[in-house]
mmCIF file of C-alpha atoms in Angstrom:
data_model
loop_
_atom_site.group_PDB
_atom_site.id
_atom_site.type_symbol
_atom_site.label_atom_id
_atom_site.label_comp_id
_atom_site.label_asym_id
_atom_site.label_seq_id
_atom_site.Cartn_x
_atom_site.Cartn_y
_atom_site.Cartn_z
ATOM 1 C CA UNK A 1 -6.560 29.461 9.847
ATOM 2 C CA UNK A 2 -3.864 28.755 7.274
ATOM 3 C CA UNK A 3 -3.770 25.888 4.898
ATOM 4 C CA UNK A 4 -0.454 24.713 6.349
ATOM 5 C CA UNK A 5 -1.867 24.664 9.933
ATOM 6 C CA UNK A 6 -4.614 22.210 8.779
ATOM 7 C CA UNK A 7 -2.127 20.152 6.668
ATOM 8 C CA UNK A 8 -1.758 17.352 9.240
ATOM 9 C CA UNK A 9 -5.485 16.832 9.325
ATOM 10 C CA UNK A 10 -5.807 16.313 5.600
ATOM 11 C CA UNK A 11 -2.586 14.516 4.904
ATOM 12 C CA UNK A 12 -1.141 11.857 7.188
ATOM 13 C CA UNK A 13 1.891 9.813 6.266
ATOM 14 C CA UNK A 14 0.055 6.925 7.758
ATOM 15 C CA UNK A 15 -2.358 6.806 4.854
ATOM 16 C CA UNK A 16 0.227 7.025 1.956
ATOM 17 C CA UNK A 17 0.049 3.239 1.081
ATOM 18 C CA UNK A 18 -3.756 3.415 0.956
ATOM 19 C CA UNK A 19 -3.541 6.273 -1.545
ATOM 20 C CA UNK A 20 -0.713 4.907 -3.658
ATOM 21 C CA UNK A 21 -0.123 1.150 -3.393
ATOM 22 C CA UNK A 22 -3.591 -0.274 -3.131
ATOM 23 C CA UNK A 23 -5.113 1.381 -6.169
ATOM 24 C CA UNK A 24 -2.235 0.394 -8.342
ATOM 25 C CA UNK A 25 -2.154 -3.169 -7.040
ATOM 26 C CA UNK A 26 -5.833 -3.521 -7.646
ATOM 27 C CA UNK A 27 -5.386 -2.135 -11.290
ATOM 28 C CA UNK A 28 -2.640 -4.619 -11.851
ATOM 29 C CA UNK A 29 -4.660 -7.527 -10.553
ATOM 30 C CA UNK A 30 -7.805 -6.784 -12.347
ATOM 31 C CA UNK A 31 -6.488 -5.557 -15.706
ATOM 32 C CA UNK A 32 -7.577 -7.771 -18.641
ATOM 33 C CA UNK A 33 -4.331 -8.013 -20.515
ATOM 34 C CA UNK A 34 -1.201 -10.101 -19.828
ATOM 35 C CA UNK A 35 1.454 -8.663 -17.676
ATOM 36 C CA UNK A 36 4.764 -7.361 -19.030
ATOM 37 C CA UNK A 37 8.059 -7.453 -17.230
ATOM 38 C CA UNK A 38 7.583 -3.797 -15.975
ATOM 39 C CA UNK A 39 4.287 -4.648 -14.348
ATOM 40 C CA UNK A 40 5.650 -7.660 -12.591
ATOM 41 C CA UNK A 41 8.434 -5.467 -11.175
ATOM 42 C CA UNK A 42 5.946 -2.917 -10.196
ATOM 43 C CA UNK A 43 3.900 -5.519 -8.228
ATOM 44 C CA UNK A 44 6.981 -6.647 -6.493
ATOM 45 C CA UNK A 45 7.825 -3.034 -5.561
ATOM 46 C CA UNK A 46 4.232 -2.562 -4.214
ATOM 47 C CA UNK A 47 4.490 -5.679 -2.052
ATOM 48 C CA UNK A 48 7.765 -4.498 -0.668
ATOM 49 C CA UNK A 49 6.474 -1.084 0.053
ATOM 50 C CA UNK A 50 3.449 -2.457 1.905
ATOM 51 C CA UNK A 51 5.716 -4.924 3.865
ATOM 52 C CA UNK A 52 8.022 -1.951 4.822
ATOM 53 C CA UNK A 53 5.258 0.369 5.734
ATOM 54 C CA UNK A 54 3.608 -2.362 7.799
ATOM 55 C CA UNK A 55 6.858 -3.311 9.633
ATOM 56 C CA UNK A 56 7.500 0.314 10.494
ATOM 57 C CA UNK A 57 4.046 0.986 11.663
ATOM 58 C CA UNK A 58 3.827 -2.114 13.910
ATOM 59 C CA UNK A 59 6.714 -0.817 16.003
ATOM 60 C CA UNK A 60 4.701 2.235 17.047
ATOM 61 C CA UNK A 61 3.056 2.497 20.416
ATOM 62 C CA UNK A 62 -0.208 3.982 19.133
ATOM 63 C CA UNK A 63 -3.034 1.468 18.497
ATOM 64 C CA UNK A 64 -4.060 3.286 15.241
ATOM 65 C CA UNK A 65 -0.625 2.988 13.828
ATOM 66 C CA UNK A 66 -0.365 -0.686 14.773
ATOM 67 C CA UNK A 67 -3.745 -1.381 13.277
ATOM 68 C CA UNK A 68 -2.675 0.148 9.988
ATOM 69 C CA UNK A 69 0.614 -1.670 10.176
ATOM 70 C CA UNK A 70 -1.061 -4.992 10.434
ATOM 71 C CA UNK A 71 -3.476 -4.038 7.798
ATOM 72 C CA UNK A 72 -0.582 -3.174 5.358
ATOM 73 C CA UNK A 73 1.275 -6.393 6.172
ATOM 74 C CA UNK A 74 -1.930 -8.443 5.526
ATOM 75 C CA UNK A 75 -2.589 -6.529 2.229
ATOM 76 C CA UNK A 76 1.027 -7.197 1.152
ATOM 77 C CA UNK A 77 0.597 -10.871 1.897
ATOM 78 C CA UNK A 78 -2.867 -11.068 0.060
ATOM 79 C CA UNK A 79 -1.612 -9.095 -2.906
ATOM 80 C CA UNK A 80 1.466 -11.353 -3.162
ATOM 81 C CA UNK A 81 -0.592 -14.453 -3.127
ATOM 82 C CA UNK A 82 -3.195 -13.145 -5.684
ATOM 83 C CA UNK A 83 -0.364 -11.767 -7.907
ATOM 84 C CA UNK A 84 1.412 -15.019 -7.781
ATOM 85 C CA UNK A 85 -1.731 -17.025 -8.676
ATOM 86 C CA UNK A 86 -2.483 -14.695 -11.405
ATOM 87 C CA UNK A 87 0.931 -14.838 -12.913
ATOM 88 C CA UNK A 88 1.219 -18.519 -12.867
ATOM 89 C CA UNK A 89 -2.231 -19.393 -14.099
#
């Protein structure tokens, strides 16, 4: 079998927010130094990306996609609450 035939098994667009947004958001929330302007904008973009991905996935008919959609929406909400609390305190 070719690598391109197994590509869908190793890389699914459904998991892209899990690979990209969650690690960066965790790094931003748990970093010891103060936030700069760029980092606040990055957190806002991460939240918007999670909300967009969650909204798109919840409109699917498959249960797995809906589950990940609600997971992404919930993660966007929790990251926005944590980021706001961290930024204000």
